[in-house]
Short mmCIF file of C-alpha atoms in Angstrom, two decimals:
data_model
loop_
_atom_site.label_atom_id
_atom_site.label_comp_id
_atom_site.label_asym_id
_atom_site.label_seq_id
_atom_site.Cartn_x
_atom_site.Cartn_y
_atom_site.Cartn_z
CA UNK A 1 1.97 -2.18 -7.79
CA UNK A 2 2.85 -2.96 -4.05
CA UNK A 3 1.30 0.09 -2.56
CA UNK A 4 -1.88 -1.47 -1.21
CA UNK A 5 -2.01 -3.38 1.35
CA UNK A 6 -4.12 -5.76 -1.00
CA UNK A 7 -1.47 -6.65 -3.51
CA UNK A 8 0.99 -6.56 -0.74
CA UNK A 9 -0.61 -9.59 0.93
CA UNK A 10 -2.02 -11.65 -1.97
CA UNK A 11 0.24 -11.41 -5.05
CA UNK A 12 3.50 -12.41 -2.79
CA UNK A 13 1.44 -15.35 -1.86
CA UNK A 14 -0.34 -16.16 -5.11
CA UNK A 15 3.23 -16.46 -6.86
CA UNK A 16 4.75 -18.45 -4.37
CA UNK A 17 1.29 -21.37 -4.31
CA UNK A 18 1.74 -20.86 -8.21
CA UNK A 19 5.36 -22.06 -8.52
CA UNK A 20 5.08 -24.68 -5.81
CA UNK A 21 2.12 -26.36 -7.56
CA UNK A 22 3.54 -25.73 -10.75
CA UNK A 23 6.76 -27.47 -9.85
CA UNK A 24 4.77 -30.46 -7.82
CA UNK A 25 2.68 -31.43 -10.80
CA UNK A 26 5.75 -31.12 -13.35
CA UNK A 27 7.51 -33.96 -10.76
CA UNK A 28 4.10 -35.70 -10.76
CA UNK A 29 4.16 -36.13 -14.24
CA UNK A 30 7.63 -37.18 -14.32
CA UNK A 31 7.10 -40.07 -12.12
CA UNK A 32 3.86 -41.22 -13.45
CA UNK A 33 5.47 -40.90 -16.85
CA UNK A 34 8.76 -42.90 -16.04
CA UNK A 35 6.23 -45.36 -14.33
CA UNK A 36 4.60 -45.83 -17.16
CA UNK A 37 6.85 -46.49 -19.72
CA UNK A 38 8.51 -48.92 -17.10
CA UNK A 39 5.76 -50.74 -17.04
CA UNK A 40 5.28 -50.70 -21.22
CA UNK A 41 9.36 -51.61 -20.77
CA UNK A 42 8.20 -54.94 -18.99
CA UNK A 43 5.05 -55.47 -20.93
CA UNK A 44 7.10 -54.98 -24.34
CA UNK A 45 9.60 -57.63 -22.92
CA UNK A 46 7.28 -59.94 -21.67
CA UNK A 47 5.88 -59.87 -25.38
CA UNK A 48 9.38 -60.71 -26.74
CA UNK A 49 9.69 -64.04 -24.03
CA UNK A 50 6.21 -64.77 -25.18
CA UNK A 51 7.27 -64.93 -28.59
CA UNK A 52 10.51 -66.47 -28.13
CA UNK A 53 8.33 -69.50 -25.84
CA UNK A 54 6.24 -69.81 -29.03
CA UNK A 55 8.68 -70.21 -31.48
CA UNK A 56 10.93 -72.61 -29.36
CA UNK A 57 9.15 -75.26 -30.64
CA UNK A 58 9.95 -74.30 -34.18
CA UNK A 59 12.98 -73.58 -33.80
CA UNK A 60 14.24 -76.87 -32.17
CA UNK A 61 12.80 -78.83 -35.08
CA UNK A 62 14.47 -76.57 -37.50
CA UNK A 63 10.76 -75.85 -39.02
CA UNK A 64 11.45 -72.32 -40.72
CA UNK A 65 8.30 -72.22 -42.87
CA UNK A 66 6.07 -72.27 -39.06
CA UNK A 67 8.56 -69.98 -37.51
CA UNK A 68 8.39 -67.65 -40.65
CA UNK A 69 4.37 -67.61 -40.63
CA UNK A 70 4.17 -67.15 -36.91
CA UNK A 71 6.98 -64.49 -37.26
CA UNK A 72 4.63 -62.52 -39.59
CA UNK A 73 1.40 -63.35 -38.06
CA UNK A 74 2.99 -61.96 -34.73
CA UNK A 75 3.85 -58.66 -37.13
CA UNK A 76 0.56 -58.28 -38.46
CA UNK A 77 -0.75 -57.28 -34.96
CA UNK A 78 -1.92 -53.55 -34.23
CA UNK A 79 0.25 -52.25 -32.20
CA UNK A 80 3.60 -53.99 -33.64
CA UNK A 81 6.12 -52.01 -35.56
CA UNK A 82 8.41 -54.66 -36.48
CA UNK A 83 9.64 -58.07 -35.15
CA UNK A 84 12.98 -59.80 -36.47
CA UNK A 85 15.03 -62.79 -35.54
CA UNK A 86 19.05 -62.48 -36.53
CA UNK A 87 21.35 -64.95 -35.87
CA UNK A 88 24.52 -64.49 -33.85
CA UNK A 89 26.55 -62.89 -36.86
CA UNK A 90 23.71 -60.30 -37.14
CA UNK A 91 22.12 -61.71 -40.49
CA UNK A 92 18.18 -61.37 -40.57
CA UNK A 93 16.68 -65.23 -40.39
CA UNK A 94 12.77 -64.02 -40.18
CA UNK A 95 11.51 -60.41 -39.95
CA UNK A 96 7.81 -59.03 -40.95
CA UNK A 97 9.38 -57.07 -43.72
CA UNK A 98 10.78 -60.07 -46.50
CA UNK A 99 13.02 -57.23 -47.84
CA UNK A 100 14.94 -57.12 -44.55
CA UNK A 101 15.61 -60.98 -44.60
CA UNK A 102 19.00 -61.70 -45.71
CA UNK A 103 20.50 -58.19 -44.32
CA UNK A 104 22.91 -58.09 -41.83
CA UNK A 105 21.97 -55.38 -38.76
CA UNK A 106 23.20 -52.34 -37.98
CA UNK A 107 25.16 -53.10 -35.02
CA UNK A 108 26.12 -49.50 -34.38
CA UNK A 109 22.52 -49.02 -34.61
CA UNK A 110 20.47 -47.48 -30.98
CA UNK A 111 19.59 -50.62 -29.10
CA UNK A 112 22.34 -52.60 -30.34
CA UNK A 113 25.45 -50.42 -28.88
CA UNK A 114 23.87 -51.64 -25.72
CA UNK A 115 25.68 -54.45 -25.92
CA UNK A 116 28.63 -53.92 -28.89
CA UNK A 117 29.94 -50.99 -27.17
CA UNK A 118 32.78 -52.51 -25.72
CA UNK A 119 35.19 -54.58 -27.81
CA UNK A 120 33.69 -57.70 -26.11
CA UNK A 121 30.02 -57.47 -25.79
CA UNK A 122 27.60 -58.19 -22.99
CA UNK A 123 26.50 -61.29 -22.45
CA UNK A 124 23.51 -60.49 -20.46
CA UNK A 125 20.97 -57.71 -20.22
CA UNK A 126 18.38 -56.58 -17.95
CA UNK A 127 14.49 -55.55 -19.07
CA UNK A 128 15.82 -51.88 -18.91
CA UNK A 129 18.59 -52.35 -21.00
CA UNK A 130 17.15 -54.16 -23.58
CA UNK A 131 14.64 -51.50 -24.37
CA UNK A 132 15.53 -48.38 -26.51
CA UNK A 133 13.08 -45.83 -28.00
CA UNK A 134 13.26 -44.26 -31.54
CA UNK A 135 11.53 -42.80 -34.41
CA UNK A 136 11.08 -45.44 -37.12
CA UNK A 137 11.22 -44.19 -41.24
CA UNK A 138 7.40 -44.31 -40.79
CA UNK A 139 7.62 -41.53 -38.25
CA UNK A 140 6.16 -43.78 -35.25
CA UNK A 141 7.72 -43.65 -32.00
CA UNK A 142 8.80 -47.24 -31.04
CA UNK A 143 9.76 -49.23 -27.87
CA UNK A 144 11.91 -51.94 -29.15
CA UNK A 145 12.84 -54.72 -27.00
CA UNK A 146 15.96 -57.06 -28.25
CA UNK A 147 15.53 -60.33 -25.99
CA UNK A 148 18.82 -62.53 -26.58
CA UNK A 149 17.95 -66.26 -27.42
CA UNK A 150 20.53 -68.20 -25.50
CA UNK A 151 21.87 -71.67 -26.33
CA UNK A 152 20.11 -74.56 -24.19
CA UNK A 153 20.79 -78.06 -23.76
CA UNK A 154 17.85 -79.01 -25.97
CA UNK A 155 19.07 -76.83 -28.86
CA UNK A 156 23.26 -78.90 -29.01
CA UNK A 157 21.42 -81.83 -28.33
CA UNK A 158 19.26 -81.66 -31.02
CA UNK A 159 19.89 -83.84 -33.68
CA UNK A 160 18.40 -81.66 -36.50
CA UNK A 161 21.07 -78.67 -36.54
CA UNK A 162 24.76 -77.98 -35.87
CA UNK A 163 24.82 -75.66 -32.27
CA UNK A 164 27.00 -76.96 -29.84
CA UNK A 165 27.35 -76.44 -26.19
CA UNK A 166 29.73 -73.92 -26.29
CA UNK A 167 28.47 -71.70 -28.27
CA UNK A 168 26.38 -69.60 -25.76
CA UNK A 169 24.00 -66.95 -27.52
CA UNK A 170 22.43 -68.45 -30.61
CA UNK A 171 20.51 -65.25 -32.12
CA UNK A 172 18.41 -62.50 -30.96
CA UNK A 173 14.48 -61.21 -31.37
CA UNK A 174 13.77 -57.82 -31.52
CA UNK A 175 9.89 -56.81 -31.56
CA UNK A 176 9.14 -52.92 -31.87
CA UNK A 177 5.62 -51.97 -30.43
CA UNK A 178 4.06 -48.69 -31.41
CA UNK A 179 4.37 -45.74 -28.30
CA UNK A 180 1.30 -44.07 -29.91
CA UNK A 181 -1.32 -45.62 -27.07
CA UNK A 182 1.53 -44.20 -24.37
CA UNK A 183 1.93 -40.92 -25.89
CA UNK A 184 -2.31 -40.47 -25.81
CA UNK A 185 -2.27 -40.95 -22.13
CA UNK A 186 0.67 -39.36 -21.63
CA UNK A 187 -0.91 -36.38 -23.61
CA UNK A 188 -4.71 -36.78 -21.20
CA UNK A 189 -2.75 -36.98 -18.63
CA UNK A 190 -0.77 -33.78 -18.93
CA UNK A 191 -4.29 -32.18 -19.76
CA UNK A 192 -5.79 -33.73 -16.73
CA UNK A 193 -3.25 -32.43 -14.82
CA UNK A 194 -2.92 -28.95 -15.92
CA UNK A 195 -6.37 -28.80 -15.90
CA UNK A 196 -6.25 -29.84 -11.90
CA UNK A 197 -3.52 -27.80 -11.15
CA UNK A 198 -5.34 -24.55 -12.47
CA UNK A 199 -8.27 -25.46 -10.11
CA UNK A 200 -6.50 -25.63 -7.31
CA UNK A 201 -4.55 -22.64 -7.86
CA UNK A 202 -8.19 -20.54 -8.51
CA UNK A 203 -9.21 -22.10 -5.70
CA UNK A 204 -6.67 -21.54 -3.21
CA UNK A 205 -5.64 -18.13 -4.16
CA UNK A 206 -9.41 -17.21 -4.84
CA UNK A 207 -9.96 -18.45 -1.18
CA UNK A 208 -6.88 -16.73 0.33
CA UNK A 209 -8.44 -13.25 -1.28
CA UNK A 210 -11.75 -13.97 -0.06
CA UNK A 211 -10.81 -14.47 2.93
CA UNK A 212 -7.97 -11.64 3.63
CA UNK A 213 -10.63 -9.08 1.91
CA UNK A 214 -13.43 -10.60 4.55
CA UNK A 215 -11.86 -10.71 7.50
CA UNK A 216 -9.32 -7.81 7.19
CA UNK A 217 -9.10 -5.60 3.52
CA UNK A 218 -12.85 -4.55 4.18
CA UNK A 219 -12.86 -3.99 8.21
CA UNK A 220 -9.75 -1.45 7.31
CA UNK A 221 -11.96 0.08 4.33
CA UNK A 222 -14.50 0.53 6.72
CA UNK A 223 -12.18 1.91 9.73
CA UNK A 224 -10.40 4.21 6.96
CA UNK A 225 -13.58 5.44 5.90
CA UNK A 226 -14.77 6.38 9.71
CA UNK A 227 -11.83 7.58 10.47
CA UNK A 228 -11.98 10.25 7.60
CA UNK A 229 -15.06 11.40 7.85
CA UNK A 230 -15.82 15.03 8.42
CA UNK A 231 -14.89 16.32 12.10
CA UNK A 232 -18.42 17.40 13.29
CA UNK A 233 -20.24 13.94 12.61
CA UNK A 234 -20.87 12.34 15.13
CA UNK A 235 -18.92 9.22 15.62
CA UNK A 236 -21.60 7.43 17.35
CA UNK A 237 -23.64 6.90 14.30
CA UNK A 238 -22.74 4.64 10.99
CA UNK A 239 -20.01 2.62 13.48
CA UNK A 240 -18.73 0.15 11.55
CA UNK A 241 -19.79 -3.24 11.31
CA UNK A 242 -16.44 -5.38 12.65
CA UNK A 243 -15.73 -7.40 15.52
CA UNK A 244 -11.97 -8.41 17.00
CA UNK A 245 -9.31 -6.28 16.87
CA UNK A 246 -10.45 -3.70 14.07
CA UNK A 247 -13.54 -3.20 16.43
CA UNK A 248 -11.20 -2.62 19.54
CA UNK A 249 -9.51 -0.03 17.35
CA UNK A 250 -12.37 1.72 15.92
CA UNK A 251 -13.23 1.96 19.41
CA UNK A 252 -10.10 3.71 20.82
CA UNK A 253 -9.97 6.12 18.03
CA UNK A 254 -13.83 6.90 18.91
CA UNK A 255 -12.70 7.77 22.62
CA UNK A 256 -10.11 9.49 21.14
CA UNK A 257 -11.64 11.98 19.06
CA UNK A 258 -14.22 12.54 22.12
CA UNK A 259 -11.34 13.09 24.20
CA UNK A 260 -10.03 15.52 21.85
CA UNK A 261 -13.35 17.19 21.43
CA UNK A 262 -13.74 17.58 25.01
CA UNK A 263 -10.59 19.42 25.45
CA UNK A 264 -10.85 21.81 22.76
CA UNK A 265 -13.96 22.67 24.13
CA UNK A 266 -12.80 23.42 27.71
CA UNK A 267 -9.41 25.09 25.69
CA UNK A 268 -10.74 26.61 22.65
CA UNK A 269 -7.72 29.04 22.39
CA UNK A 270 -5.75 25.91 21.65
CA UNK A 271 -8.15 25.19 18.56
CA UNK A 272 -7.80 28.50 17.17
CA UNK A 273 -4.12 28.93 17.70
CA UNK A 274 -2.21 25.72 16.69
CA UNK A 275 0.90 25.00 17.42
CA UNK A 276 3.57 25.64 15.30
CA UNK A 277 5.71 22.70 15.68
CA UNK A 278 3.60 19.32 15.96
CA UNK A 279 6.43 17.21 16.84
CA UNK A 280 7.13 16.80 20.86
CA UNK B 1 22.93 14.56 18.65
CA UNK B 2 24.21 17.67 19.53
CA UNK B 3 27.65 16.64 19.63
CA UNK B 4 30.39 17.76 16.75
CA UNK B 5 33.18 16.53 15.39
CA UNK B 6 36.51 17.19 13.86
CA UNK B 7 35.99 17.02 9.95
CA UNK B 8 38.58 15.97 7.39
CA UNK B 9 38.71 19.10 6.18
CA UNK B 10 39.65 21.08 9.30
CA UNK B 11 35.97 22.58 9.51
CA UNK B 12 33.72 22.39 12.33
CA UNK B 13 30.61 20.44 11.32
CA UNK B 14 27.47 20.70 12.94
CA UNK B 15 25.51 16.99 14.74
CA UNK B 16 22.92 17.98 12.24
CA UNK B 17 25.40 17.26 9.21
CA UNK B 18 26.52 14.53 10.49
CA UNK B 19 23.33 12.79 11.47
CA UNK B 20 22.14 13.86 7.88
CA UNK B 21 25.33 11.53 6.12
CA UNK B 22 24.75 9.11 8.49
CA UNK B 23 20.78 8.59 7.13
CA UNK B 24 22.06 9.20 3.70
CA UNK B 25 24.97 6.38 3.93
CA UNK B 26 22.35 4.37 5.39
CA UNK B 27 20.22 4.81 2.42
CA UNK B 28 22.03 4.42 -0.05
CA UNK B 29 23.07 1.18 2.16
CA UNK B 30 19.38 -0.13 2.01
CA UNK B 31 19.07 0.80 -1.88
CA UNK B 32 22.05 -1.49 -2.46
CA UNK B 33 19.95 -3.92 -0.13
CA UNK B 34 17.22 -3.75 -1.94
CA UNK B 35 18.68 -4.73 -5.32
CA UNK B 36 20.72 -7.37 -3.79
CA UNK B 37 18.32 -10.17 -4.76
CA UNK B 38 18.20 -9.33 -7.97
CA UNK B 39 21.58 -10.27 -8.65
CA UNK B 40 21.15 -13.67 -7.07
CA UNK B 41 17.82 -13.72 -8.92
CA UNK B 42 19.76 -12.93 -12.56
CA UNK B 43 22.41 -15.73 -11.62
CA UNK B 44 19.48 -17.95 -11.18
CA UNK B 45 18.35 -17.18 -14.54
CA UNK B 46 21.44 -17.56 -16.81
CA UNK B 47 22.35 -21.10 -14.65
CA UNK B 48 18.49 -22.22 -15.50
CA UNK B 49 19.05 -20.77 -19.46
CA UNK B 50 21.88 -23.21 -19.14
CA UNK B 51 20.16 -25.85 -17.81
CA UNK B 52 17.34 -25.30 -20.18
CA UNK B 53 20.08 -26.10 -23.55
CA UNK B 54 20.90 -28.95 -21.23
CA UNK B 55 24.71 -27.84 -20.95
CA UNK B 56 25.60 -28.34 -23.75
CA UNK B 57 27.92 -25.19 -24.38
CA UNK B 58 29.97 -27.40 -21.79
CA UNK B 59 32.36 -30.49 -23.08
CA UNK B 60 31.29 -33.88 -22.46
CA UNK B 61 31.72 -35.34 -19.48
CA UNK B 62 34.86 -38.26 -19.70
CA UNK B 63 33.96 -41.47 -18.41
CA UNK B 64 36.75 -41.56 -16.26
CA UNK B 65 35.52 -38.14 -14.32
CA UNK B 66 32.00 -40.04 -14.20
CA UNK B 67 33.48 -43.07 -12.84
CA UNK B 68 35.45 -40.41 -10.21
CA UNK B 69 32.23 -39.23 -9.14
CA UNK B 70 30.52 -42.34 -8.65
CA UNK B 71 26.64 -43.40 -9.25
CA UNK B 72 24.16 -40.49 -9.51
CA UNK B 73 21.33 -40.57 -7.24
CA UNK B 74 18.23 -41.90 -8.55
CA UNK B 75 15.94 -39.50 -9.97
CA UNK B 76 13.29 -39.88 -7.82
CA UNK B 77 15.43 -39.00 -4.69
CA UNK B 78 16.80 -36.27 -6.29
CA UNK B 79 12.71 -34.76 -6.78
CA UNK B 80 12.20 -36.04 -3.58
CA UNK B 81 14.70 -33.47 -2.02
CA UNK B 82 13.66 -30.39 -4.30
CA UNK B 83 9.97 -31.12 -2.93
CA UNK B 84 11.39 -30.97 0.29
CA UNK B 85 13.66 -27.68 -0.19
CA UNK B 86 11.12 -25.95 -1.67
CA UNK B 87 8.49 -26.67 0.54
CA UNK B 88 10.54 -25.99 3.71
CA UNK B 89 12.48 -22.41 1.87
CA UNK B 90 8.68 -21.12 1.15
CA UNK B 91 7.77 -21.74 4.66
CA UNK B 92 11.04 -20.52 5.78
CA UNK B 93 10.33 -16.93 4.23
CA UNK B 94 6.64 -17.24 4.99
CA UNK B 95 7.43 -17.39 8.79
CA UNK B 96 10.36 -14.76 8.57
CA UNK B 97 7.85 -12.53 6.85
CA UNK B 98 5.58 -12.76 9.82
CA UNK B 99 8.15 -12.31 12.59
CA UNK B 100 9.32 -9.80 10.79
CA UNK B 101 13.21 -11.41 10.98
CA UNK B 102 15.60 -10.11 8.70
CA UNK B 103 15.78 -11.25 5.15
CA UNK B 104 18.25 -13.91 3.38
CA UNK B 105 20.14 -11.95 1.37
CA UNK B 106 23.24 -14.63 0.05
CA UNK B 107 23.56 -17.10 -2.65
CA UNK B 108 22.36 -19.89 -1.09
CA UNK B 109 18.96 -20.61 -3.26
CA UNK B 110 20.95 -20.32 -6.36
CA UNK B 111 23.83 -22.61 -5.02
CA UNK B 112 21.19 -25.03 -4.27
CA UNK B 113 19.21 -25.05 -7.28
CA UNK B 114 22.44 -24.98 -9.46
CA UNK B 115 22.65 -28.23 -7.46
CA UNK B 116 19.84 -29.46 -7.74
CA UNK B 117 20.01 -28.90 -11.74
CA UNK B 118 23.63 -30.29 -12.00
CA UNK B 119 22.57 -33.57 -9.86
CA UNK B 120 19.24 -34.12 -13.04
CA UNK B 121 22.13 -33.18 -15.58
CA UNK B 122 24.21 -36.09 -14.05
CA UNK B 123 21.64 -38.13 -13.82
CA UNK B 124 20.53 -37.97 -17.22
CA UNK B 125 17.03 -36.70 -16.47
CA UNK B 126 17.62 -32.89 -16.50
CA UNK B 127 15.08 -32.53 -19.58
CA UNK B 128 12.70 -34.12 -17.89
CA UNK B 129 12.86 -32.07 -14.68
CA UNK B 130 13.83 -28.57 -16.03
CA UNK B 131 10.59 -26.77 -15.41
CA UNK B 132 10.06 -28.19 -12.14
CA UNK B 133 13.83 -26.98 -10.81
CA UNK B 134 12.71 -24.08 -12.38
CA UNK B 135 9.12 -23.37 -11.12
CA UNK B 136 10.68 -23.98 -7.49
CA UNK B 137 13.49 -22.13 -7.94
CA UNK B 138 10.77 -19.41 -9.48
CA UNK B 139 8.67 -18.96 -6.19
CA UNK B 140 11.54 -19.98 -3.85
CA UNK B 141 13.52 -16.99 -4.82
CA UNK B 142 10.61 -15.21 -6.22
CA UNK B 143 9.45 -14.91 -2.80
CA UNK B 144 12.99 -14.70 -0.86
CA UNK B 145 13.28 -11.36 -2.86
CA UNK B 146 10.48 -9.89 -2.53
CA UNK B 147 10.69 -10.10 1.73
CA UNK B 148 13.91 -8.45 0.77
CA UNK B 149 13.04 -5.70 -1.30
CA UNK B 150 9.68 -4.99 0.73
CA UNK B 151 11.83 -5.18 3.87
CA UNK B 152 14.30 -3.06 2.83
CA UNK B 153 12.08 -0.51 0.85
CA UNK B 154 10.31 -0.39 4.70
CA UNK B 155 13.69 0.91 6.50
CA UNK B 156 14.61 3.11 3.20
CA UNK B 157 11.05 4.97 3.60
CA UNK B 158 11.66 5.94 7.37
CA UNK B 159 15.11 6.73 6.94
CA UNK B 160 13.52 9.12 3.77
CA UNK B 161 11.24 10.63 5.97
CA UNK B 162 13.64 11.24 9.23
CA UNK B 163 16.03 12.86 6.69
CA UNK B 164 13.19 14.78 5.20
CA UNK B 165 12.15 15.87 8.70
CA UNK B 166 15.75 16.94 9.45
CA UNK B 167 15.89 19.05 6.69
CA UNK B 168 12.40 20.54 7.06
CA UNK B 169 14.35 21.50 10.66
CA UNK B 170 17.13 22.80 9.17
CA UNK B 171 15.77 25.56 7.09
#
């Protein structure tokens, strides 16, 4: 496989290009990938302050029929798997699906170890920590966001329910959105890139071959071929065609060969009698 | 070349013998050589098959060893620096190759991709990166070896032909 001086030079190269790129594009898509569902992290939990701002109002004037509808009108979007509000206990207050209402919540469950994993559980989370991604019984990946609702001083001064001030977390909202938008540009993107990658690696090896069998494969197939050719041609016709050093060479063995011509003609006993031993 | 010396055995041995088991100790020297990468390359392999089932043949790591060993680096530093080692090892063995310096022959690519797999594995991202630890480790070593075997298989063919030559003298 190695023995010509063709394969010698290109497939050493062409493997080593090939695994570089390969490795470069799988770290590309890593990044852009963990960039990405960052930024679907932030948007998810941006969603969940949103809704939690929108509801506030409901909530402080204990109005459960608005928060309900605006619970399920939230829910009914596109791209929402579920949304839920539980109280501190873990009891379901409002979710999209009425059969969930009235269940308590898995606490044990992914997303909500975050925070019960210790014996005493965190108070307070970051964006990152509050998401978790699963498979829901419907088979759709999900980003779920759980965004704590915290007591405020509007909510144990409010005359209308019972919170007071030292009670510090008063439930929690957890909105699932579907991943199914992420995973189709995840999925063009790994096309896209694969796709790149193999251009680049036609190109660049095609270009390395092209150029090694230019500028030095065929000025050695050339030379090779003059320097085999039958004793009595004459060298000075069909020369090659190169330039640089392959011409220089082709050049020396020509004034070679005359050289050796010359002196077998003024010895020609040497020519006829050879000598046994062609080492010095 | 000329000269003799004593042999084990009490007989006289001729320079030509003994330049003959010198070239064929130093051959079978070079074929050793040349299969020296291989090994490092197979190593390579079984760490990456292990890599690939995430370690999981291996017992979870306590929390307390975790909390020994401190924060992993972030992810992202940790692709940073295989970009980095990979680049610079192919260019290494591309510019060995054309000074003609001799070949790596150690561990040291494995040792430093088993790194690089067990620093994703602590991390928690080794899934994520496996092919492209992998890939580089691929053409890193891919290339390392074949230096060494083509350098080697070089030095094994003229010591082959001088040996050939002294026995074409001999007879």
């Amino acid at each position: 496989m190695f023995s010509s001086i063709n394969s010698r030079a290109i497939v050493p190269v062409a493997c080593a290009v090939t695994g570089f790129v390969i490795a470069c594009c799988v770290l590309l898509y890593t990044f852009v990938k963990s960039d990405l569902i960052t930024g679907e992290i932030h948007h998810a939990a941006d969603l969940a302050d949103t809704v939690i701002k929108s509801t506030r109002y409901a909530m402080l004037h204990d109005d459960r029929e608005t928060l309900s509808q605006i619970i399920h009108n939230i829910g009914d979007q596109k791209q929402v798997e579920h949304v839920r509000i539980f109280n501190k206990k873990g009891l379901i207050m409002f979710s999209r699906d009425n059969s969930e209402v009235d269940n308590f919540i898995d606490k044990t469950a992914a997303g909500c170890n975050e925070c019960h994993a210790e014996s005493k559980p965190k108070r307070k989370l970051g964006a990152m920590e509050q998401a978790r991604q699963f498979t829901n019984n419907d088979g759709h990946d999900v980003l779920a966001i759980t965004a704590p609702i915290y007591n405020e001083p509007e909510c144990s001064n409010a005359a209308c329910h019972f919170h007071d001030a030292g009670q510090s977390l008063l439930g929690t909202l957890d909105i699932g959105v579907s991943q199914a938008p992420l995973k189709k540009t995840l999925t063009q993107l790994k096309g896209r890139m694969i796709m790149f990658s193999g251009m680049v690696l036609v190109l660049t090896v095609g270009a390395v071959c092209a150029l090694l069998y230019r500028q030095v494969f065929l000025p050695i197939k050339q030379l090779v071929d003059f320097t085999e050719r039958a004793p009595d041609d004459s060298l000075n016709s069909d020369f090659p065609e190169v330039s640089g050093e392959v011409a220089k060479l082709a050049n020396a063995f020509q004034k070679m060969t005359a050289r050796v011509k010359e002196l077998e003609e003024r010895h020609p006993q040497s020519k006829e009698a050879p000598s046994k031993d062609p080492l010095p | 070349m000329s000269q003799a010396g004593p042999h084990p055995d009490g007989q006289q041995m001729s320079g030509r013998d003994e330049l003959r088991q010198r070239i064929e100790a130093r051959i079978r020297r070079l074929e050793r050589v040349s299969l020296a990468g291989l090994w490092s390359m197979v190593l390579f392999l079984i760490i990456s098959f292990g890599a690939y089932e995430n370690f999981s043949f291996f017992p979870e790591i306590s929390e307390d060893f975790r909390r020994m060993l401190g924060a992993p680096p972030p992810s992202e530093m940790i692709s940073l620096a295989l970009v980095i080692y990979a680049f610079s090892g192919i260019v290494g063995t591309l510019a060995r190759m054309s000074r003609n310096i001799k070949p790596f022959r150690g561990l040291m690519h494995t040792a430093f991709f088993a790194a690089f797999y067990a620093f994703y594995f602590l991390s928690g991202v080794l899934p994520d990166n496996f092919w492209a630890v992998f890939f580089a480790g691929l053409s890193v070593m891919g290339l390392e070896n074949y230096y060494l075997w083509a350098h080697s298989n070089e030095a094994l063919q003229k010591e082959r032909e001088m040996l050939a030559r002294l026995r074409g003298d001999g007879e």
